[in-house]
Structures are given as structure tokens and as C-alpha cells.
PDB file of C-alpha atoms in Angstrom:
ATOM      1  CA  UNK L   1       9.668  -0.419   9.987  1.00 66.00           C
ATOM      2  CA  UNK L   2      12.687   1.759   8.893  1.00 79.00           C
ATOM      3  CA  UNK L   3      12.599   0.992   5.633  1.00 84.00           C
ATOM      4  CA  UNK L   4       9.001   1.355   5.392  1.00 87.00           C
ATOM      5  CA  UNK L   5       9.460   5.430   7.177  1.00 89.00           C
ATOM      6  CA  UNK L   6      12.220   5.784   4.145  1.00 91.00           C
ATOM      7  CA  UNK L   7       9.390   4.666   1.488  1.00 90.00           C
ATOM      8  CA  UNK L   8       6.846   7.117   2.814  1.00 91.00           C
ATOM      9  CA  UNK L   9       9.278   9.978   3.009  1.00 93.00           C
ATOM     10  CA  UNK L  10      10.472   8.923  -0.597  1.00 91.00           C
ATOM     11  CA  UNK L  11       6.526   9.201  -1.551  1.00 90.00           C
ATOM     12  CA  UNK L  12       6.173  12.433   0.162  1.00 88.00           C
ATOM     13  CA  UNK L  13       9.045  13.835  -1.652  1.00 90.00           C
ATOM     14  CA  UNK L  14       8.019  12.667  -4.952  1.00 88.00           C
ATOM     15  CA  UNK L  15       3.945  14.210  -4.205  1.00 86.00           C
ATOM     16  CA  UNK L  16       6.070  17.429  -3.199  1.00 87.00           C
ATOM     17  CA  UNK L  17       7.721  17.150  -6.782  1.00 85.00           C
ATOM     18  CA  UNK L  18       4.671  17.071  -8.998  1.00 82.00           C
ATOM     19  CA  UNK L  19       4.488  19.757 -10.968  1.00 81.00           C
ATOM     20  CA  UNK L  20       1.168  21.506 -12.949  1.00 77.00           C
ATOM     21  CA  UNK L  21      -0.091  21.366 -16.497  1.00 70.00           C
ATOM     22  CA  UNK L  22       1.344  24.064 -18.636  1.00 74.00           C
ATOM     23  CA  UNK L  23      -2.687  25.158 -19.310  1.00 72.00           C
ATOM     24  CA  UNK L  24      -5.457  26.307 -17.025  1.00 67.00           C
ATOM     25  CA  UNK L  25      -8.187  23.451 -16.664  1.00 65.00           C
ATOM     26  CA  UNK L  26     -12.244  23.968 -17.485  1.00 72.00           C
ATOM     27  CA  UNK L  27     -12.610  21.946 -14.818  1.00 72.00           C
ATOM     28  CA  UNK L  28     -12.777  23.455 -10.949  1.00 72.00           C
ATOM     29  CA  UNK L  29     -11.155  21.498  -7.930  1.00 69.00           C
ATOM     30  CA  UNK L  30     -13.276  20.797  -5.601  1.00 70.00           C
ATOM     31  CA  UNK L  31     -15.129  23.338  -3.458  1.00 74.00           C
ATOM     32  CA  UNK L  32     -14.760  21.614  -0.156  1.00 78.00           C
ATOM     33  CA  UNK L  33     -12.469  18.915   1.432  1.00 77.00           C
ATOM     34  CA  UNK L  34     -15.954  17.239   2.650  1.00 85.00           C
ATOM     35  CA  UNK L  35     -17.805  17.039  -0.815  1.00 85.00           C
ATOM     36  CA  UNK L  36     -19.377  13.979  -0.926  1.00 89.00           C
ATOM     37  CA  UNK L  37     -17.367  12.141  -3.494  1.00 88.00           C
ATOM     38  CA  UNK L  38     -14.233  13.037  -1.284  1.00 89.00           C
ATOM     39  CA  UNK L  39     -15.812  11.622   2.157  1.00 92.00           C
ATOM     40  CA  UNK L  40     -17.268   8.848   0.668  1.00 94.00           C
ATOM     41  CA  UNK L  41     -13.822   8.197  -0.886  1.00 94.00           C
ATOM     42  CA  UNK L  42     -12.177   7.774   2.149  1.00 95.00           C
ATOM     43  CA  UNK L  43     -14.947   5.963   3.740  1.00 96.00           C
ATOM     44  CA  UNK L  44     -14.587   3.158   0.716  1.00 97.00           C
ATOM     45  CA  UNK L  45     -10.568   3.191   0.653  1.00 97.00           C
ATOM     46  CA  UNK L  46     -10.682   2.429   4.628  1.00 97.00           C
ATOM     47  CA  UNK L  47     -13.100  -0.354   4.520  1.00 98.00           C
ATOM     48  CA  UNK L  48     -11.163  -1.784   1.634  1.00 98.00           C
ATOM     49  CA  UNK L  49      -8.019  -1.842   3.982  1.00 97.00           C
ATOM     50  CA  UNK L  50      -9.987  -2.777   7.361  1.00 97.00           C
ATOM     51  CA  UNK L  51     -11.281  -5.860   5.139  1.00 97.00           C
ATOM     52  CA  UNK L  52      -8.183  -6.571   3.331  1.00 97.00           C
ATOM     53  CA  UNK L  53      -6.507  -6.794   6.894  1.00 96.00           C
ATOM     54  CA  UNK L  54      -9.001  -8.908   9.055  1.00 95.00           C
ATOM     55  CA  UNK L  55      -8.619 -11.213   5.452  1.00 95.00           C
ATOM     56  CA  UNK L  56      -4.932 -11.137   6.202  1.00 93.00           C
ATOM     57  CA  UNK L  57      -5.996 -11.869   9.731  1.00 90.00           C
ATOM     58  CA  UNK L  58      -8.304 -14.756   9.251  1.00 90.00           C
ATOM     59  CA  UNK L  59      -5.576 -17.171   6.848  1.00 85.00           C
ATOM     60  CA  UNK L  60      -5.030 -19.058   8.682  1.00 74.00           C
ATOM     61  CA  UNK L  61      -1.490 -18.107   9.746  1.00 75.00           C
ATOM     62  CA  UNK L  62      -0.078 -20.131  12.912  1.00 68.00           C
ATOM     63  CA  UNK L  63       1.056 -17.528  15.814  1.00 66.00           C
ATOM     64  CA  UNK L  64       4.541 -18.967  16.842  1.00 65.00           C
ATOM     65  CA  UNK L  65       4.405 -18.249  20.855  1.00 62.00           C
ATOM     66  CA  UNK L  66       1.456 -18.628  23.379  1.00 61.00           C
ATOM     67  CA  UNK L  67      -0.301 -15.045  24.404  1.00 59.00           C
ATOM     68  CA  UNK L  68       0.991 -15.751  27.578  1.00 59.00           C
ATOM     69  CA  UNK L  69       4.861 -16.041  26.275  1.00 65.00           C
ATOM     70  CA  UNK L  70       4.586 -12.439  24.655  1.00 67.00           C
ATOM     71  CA  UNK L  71       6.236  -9.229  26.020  1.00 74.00           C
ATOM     72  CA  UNK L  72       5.263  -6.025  24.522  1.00 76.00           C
ATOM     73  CA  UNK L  73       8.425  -4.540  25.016  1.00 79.00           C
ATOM     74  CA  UNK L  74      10.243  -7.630  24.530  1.00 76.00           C
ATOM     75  CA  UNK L  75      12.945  -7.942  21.344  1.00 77.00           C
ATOM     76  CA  UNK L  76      11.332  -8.214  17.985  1.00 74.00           C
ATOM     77  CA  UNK L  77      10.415 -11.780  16.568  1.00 74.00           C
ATOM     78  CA  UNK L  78       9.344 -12.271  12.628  1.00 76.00           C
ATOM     79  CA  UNK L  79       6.715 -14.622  12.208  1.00 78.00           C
ATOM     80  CA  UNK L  80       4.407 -15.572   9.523  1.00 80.00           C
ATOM     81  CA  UNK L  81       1.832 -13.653  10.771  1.00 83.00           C
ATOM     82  CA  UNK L  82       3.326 -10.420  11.916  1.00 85.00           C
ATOM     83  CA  UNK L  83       5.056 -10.859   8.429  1.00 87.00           C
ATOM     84  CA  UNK L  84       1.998 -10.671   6.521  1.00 89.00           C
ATOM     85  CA  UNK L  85       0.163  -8.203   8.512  1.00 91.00           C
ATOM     86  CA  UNK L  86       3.187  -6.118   7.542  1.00 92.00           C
ATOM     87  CA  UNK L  87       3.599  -6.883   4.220  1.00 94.00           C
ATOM     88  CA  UNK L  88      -0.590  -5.879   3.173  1.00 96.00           C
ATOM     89  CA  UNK L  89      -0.297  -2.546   5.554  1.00 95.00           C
ATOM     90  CA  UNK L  90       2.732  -1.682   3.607  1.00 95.00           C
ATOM     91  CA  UNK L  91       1.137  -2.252   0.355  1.00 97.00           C
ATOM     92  CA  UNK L  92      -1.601   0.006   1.907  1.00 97.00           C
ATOM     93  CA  UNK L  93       0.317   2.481   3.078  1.00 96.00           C
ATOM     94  CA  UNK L  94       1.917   2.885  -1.261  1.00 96.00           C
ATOM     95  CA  UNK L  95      -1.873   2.275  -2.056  1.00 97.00           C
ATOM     96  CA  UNK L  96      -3.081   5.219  -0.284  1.00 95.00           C
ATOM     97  CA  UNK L  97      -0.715   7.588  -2.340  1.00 94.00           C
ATOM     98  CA  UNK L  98      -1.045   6.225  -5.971  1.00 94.00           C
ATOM     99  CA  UNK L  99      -4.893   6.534  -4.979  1.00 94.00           C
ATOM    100  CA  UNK L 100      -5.064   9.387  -3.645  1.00 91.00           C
ATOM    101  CA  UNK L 101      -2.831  11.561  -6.032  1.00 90.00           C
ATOM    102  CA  UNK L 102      -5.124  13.927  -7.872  1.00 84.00           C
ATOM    103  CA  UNK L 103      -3.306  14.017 -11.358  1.00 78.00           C
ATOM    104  CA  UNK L 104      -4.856  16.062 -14.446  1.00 77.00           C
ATOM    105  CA  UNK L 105      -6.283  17.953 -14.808  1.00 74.00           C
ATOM    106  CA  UNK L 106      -4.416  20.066 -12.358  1.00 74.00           C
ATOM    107  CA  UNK L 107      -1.314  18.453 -11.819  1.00 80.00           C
ATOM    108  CA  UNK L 108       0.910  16.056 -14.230  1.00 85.00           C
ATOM    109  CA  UNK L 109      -1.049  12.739 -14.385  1.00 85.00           C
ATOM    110  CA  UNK L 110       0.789   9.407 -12.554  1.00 89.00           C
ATOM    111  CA  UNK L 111       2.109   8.134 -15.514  1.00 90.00           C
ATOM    112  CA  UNK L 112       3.956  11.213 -16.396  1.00 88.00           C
ATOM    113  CA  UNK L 113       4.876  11.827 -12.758  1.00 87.00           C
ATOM    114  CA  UNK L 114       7.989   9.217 -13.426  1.00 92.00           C
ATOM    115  CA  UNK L 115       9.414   9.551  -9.490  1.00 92.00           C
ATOM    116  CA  UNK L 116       6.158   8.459  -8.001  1.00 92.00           C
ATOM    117  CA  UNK L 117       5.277   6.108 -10.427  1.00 94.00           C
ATOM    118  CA  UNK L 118       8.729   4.557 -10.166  1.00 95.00           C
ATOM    119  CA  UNK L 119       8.875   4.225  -6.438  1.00 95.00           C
ATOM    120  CA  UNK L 120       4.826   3.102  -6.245  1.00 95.00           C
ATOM    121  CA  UNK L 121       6.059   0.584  -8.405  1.00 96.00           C
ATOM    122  CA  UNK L 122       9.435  -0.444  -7.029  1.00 95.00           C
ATOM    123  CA  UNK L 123       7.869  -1.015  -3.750  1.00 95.00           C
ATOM    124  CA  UNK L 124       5.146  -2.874  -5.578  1.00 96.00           C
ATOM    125  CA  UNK L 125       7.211  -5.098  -6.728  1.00 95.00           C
ATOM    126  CA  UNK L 126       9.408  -5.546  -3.890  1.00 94.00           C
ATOM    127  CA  UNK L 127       6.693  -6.447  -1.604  1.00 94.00           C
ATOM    128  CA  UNK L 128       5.279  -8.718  -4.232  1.00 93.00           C
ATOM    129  CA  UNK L 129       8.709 -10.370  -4.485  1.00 91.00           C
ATOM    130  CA  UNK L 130       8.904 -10.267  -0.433  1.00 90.00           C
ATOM    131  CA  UNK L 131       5.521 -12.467  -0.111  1.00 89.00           C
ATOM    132  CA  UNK L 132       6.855 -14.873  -2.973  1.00 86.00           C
ATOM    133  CA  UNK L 133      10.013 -15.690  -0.848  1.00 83.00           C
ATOM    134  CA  UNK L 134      12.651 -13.861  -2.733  1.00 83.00           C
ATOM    135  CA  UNK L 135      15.898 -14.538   0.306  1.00 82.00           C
ATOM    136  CA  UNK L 136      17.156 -10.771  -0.082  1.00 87.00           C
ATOM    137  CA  UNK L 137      14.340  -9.088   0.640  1.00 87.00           C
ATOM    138  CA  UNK L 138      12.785 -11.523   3.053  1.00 83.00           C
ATOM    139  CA  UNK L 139      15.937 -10.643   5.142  1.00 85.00           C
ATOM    140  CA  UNK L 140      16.347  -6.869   4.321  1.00 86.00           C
ATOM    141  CA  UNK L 141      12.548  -6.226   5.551  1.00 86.00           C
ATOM    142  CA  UNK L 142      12.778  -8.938   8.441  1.00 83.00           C
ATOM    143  CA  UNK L 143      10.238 -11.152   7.178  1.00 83.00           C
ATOM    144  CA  UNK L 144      10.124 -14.902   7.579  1.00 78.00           C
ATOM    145  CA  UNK L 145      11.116 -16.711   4.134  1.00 68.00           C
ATOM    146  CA  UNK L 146       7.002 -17.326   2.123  1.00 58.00           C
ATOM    147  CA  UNK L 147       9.200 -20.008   0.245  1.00 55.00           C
ATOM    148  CA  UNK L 148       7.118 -23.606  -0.184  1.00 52.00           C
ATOM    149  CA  UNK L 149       7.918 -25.777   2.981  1.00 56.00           C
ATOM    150  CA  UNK L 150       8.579 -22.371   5.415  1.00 54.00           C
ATOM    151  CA  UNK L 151       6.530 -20.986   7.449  1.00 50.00           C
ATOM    152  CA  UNK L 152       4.086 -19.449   5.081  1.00 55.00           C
ATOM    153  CA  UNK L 153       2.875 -22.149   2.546  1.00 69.00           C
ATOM    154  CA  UNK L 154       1.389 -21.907  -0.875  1.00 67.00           C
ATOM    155  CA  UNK L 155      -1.744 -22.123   1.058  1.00 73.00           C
ATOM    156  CA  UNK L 156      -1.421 -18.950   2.421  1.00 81.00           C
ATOM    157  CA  UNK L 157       0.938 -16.890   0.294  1.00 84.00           C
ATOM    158  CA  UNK L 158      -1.131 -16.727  -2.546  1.00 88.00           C
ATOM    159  CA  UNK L 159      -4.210 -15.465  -0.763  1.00 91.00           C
ATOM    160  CA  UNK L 160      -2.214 -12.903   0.847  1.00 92.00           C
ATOM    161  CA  UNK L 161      -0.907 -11.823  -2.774  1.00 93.00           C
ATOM    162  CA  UNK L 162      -4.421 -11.968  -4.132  1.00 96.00           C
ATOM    163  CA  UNK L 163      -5.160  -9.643  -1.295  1.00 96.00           C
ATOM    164  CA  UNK L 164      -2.751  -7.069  -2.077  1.00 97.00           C
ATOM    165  CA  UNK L 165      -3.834  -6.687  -5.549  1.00 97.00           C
ATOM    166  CA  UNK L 166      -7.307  -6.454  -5.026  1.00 97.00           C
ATOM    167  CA  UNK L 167      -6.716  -3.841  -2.239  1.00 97.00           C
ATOM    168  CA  UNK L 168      -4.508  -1.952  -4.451  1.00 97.00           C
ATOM    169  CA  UNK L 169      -6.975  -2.058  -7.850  1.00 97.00           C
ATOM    170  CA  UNK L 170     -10.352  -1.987  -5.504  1.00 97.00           C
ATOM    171  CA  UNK L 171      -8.774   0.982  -4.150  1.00 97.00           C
ATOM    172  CA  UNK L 172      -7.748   3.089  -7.087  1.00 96.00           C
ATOM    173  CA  UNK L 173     -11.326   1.962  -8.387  1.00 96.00           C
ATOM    174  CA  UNK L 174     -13.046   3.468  -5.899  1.00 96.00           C
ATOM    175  CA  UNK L 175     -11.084   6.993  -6.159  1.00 94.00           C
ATOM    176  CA  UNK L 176     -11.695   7.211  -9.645  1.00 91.00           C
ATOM    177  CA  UNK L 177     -15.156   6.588  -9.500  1.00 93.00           C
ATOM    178  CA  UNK L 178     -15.777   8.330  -6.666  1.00 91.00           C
ATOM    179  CA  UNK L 179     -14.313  11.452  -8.746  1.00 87.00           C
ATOM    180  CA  UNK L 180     -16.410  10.873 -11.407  1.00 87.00           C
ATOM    181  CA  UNK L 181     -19.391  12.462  -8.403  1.00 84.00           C
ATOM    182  CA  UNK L 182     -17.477  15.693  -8.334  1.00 74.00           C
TER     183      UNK L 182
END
């Protein structure tokens, strides 16, 4: 959960450091936070996420301990599905900010906005690499090893990727269509 704070600090920061286009725009921002295209927006992005999670949810994944054997306050123990729960909030959480960043024609599009691209995509990849199996970051993020014959099979790993990617593209879809209604 640490590293996961230092991400969304390091995507603050790099919103914080966008910077505008050198011209005025034709085109006016929005006149209200609730214009339609900007509620219904959010409305889309969350059920996107909601289903993306109870998907997560619904693998399949084995829960280690009996519900009776649990202690909420009890030390943390990684397990396939607390693992993948984590890894497709966490690719929500980068989701919501490569969505949500306006861009042109106010502000320097994503592409040319290098720090957020490059951290979107770092964390991209290492959560991609994460749910794959990859030993380092398995054990930096305190995930159980995805690797064939572990705890989260083939079975179930590449659903959960497939899930990721089609929150993160159904999500950006949705923003930029919805702000084609403005």
C-alpha cells in the first residue's frame, strides 16, 4: 500500500507539472463541473471499475483461511485473491489519472506531458509484469508469485490481465467520448 501512496503522489506531482499551450484555444472549458458529459463520465468510469472488480471477484480465486480464521487487525497475509484485488484497483487508481487528464486544447496533451506519461506507463507495466509473475516485483509489492503451478494459475492470471486492459482502454474510451458531448 506504500508503494501504491508513492505512485499517486508521483501522479499528483506530475498533473501539478503540466503546463499550457503557448496559444489561446477557440474552444471554451466547460461551463460547469456537472455538465452532462462530465457526470455521465464519471458515472461510466465507476461502473467500469465496480464491474472490472466484482470480475476480479468472481475468478475463481481460492481464499486461503476460513472467515472464521480472519482477524481484521491481525498481521497482513498475501494471497491470490487479496493479490489480485490489489493489483486491478491499482491499475484503477493510474487509470483514473491518464483518463481523466484534460490535455489540449488547454493544457499540453499526454503524450507530450513526458512525466505522466512515463510514470502511467511505468506502473503499467510493472503491474502487468506483477500479474505475469515477474519474482522482483511480486516481492517488492507483496503479492503472491502468478507464476504457472503457484497460487494463481494460467487460469486465472490471464483473465485478470484481460481485465486490466479493458478497464484501462474502456475507460479512456468513455472520457473521450464523453468529451466529444461538451
Amino acid at each position: 500500500m506504500t508503494i501504491v501512496g508513492i505512485l499517486v503522489a508521483a501522479l499528483f506531482f506530475a498533473t501539478s507539472r503540466a503546463e499550457p499551450v503557448d496559444s489561446l484555444s477557440r474552444q471554451r472549458p466547460p461551463v460547469s463541473i456537472f455538465s452532462v458529459a462530465v457526470c455521465l463520465s464519471v458515472v461510466l468510469q465507476a461502473a467500469i471499475h465496480l464491474v472490472a472488480i466484482v470480475s476480479v471477484a468472481s475468478l475463481g480465486i481460492p481464499l486461503p483461511i476460513a472467515v472464521d480464521e480472519y482477524t481484521p487487525d491481525g498481521p497482513f497475509r498475501p494471497n491470490a485473491f487479496n493479490g489480485a484485488i490489489f493489483l486491478i484497483s491499482s491499475v484503477q487508481t493510474v487509470t483514473t489519472f491518464v483518463a481523466n487528464y484534460r490535455g489540449e486544447p488547454f493544457m499540453q496533451s499526454i503524450l507530450e506531458h513526458k512525466l505522466l506519461l512515463y510514470i502511467a506507463l511505468g506502473a503499467y507495466g510493472v503491474l502487468t509484469l506483477t500479474a505475469l509473475g515477474l519474482p522482483v516485483f511480486t516481492r517488492l509489492l507483496e503479492v503472491p508469485d502468478f507464476k504457472l503451478g503457484s497460487a494463481l494459475e494460467a487460469s486465472v492470471r490471464f483473465p485478470l490481465i484481460i481485465i486490466m486492459i479493458a478497464d484501462v482502454l474502456l475507460c479512456v474510451g468513455v472520457e473521450y467520448g464523453c468529451r466529444m458531448l461538451e
